[in-house]
PDB file of C-alpha atoms in Angstrom:
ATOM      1  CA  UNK X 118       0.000   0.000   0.000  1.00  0.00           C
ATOM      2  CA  UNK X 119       2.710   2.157   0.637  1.00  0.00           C
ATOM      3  CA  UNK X 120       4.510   1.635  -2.387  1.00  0.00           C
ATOM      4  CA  UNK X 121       0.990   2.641  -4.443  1.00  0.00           C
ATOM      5  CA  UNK X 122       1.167   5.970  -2.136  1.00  0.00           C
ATOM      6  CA  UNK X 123       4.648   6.913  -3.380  1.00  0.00           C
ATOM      7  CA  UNK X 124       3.995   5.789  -7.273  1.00  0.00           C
ATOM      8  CA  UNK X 125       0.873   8.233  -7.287  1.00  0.00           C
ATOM      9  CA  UNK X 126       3.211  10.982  -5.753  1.00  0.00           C
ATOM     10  CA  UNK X 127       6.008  10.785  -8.128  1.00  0.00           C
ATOM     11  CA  UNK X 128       3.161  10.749 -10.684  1.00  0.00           C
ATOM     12  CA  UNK X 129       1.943  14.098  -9.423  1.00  0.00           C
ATOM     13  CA  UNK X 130       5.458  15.683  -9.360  1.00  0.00           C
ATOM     14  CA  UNK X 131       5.836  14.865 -12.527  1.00  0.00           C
ATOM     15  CA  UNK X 132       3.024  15.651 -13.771  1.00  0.00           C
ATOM     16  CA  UNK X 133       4.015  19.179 -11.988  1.00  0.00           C
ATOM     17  CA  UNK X 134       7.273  19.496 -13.700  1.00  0.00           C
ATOM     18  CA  UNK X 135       5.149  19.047 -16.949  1.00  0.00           C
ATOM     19  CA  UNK X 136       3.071  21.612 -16.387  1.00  0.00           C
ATOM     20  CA  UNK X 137       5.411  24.252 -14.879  1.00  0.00           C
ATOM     21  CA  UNK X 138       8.371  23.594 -18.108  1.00  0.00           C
ATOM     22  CA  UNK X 139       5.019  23.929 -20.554  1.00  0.00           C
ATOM     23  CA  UNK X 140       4.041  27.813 -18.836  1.00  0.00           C
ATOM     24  CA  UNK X 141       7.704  28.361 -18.493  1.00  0.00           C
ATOM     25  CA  UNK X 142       7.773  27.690 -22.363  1.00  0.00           C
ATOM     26  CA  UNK X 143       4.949  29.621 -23.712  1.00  0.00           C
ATOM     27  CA  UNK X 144       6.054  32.444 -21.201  1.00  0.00           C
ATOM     28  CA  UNK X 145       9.387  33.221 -21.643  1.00  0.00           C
ATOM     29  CA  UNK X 146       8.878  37.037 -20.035  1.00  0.00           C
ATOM     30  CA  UNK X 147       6.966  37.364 -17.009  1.00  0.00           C
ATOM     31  CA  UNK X 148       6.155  40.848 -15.295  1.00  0.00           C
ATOM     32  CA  UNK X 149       4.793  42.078 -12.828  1.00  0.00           C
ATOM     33  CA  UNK X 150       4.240  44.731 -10.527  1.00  0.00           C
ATOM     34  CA  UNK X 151       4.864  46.099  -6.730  1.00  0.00           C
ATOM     35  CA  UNK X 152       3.501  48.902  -4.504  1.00  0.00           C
ATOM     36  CA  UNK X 153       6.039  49.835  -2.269  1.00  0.00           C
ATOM     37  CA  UNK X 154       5.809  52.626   0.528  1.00  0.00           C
ATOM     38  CA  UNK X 155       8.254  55.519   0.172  1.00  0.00           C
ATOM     39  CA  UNK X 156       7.719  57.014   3.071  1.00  0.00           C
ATOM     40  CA  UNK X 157       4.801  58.500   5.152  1.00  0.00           C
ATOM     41  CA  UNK X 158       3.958  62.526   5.376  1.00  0.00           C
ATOM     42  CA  UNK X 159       0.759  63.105   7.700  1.00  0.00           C
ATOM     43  CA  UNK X 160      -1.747  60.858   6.953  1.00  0.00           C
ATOM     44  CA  UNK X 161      -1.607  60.229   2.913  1.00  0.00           C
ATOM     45  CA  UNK X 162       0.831  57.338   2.235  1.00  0.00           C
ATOM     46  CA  UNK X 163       3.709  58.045  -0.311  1.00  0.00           C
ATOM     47  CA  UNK X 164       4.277  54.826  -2.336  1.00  0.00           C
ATOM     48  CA  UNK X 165       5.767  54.559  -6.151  1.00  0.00           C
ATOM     49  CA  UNK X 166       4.852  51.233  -8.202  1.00  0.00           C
ATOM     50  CA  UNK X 167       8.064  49.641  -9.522  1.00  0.00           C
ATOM     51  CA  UNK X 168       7.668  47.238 -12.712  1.00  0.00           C
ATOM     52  CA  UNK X 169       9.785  44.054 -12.613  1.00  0.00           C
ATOM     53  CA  UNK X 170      10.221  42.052 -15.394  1.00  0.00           C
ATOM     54  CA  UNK X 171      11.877  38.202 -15.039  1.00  0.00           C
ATOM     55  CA  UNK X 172      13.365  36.251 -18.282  1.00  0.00           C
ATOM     56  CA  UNK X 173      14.348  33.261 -18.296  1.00  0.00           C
ATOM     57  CA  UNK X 174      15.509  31.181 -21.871  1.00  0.00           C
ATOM     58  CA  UNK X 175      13.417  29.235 -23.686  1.00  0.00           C
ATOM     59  CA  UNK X 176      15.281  26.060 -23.738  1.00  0.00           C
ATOM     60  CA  UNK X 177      15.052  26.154 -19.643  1.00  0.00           C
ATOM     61  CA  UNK X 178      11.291  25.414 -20.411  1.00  0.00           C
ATOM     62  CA  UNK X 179      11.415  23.301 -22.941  1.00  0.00           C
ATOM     63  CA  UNK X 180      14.840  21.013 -20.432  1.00  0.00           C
ATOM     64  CA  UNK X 181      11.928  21.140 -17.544  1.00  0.00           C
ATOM     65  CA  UNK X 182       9.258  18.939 -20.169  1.00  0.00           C
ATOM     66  CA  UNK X 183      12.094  16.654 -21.114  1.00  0.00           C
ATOM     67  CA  UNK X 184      13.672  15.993 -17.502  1.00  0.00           C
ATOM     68  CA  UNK X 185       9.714  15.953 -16.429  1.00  0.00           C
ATOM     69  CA  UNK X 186       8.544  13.434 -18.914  1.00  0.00           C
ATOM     70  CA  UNK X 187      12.024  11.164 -18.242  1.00  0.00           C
ATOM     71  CA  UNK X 188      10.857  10.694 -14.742  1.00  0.00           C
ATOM     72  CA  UNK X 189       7.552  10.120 -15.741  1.00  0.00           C
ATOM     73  CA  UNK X 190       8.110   6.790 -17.769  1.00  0.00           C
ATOM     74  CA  UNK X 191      10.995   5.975 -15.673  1.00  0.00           C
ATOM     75  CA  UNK X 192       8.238   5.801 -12.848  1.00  0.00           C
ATOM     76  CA  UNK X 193       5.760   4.437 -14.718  1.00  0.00           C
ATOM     77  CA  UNK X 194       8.124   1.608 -16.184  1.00  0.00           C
ATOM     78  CA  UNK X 195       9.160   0.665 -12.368  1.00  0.00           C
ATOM     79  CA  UNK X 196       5.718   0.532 -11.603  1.00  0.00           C
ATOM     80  CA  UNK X 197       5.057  -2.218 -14.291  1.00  0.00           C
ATOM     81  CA  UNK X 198       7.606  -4.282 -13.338  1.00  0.00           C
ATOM     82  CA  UNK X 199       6.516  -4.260  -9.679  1.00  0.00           C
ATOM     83  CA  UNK X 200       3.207  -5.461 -10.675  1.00  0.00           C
ATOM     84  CA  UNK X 201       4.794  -8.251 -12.631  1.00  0.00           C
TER      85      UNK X 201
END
């Protein structure tokens, strides 16, 4: 039973990794934006919104699916030959 517990969790991960390396893929830019408080004169707040942007390469995306999917039928091939 416990061994069924651990398959379905590796199956989740990697399911996971799939997932994350596929957005990381189509979304190669990613920005965003924070409030942050300047300082504080009587009672209206100063604050100033900075824009952040985060790149990351393609291929890192695309190196996520493939290490992802590995794992995946690696699992799923140990899990076949316990059953056998």
């Amino acid at each position: 039973m416990n061994v069924s517990k651990k398959d379905s969790n590796l199956e989740k991960n990697c399911l996971i990794i799939l997932f994350i390396g596929l957005f990381t893929t189509l979304l190669t830019v990613f920005t965003h934006i924070m409030r942050e408080e300047i300082g504080e004169f009587m009672k209206p707040e100063i604050a100033k919104y900075f824009e952040y942007t985060v790149n990351w390469r393609l291929y890192a995306g695309i190196g996520m699916i493939v290490i992802g999917g590995i794992v995946f039928v690696l699992g799923m091939n140990k899990k076949d030959e316990k059953k056998s």
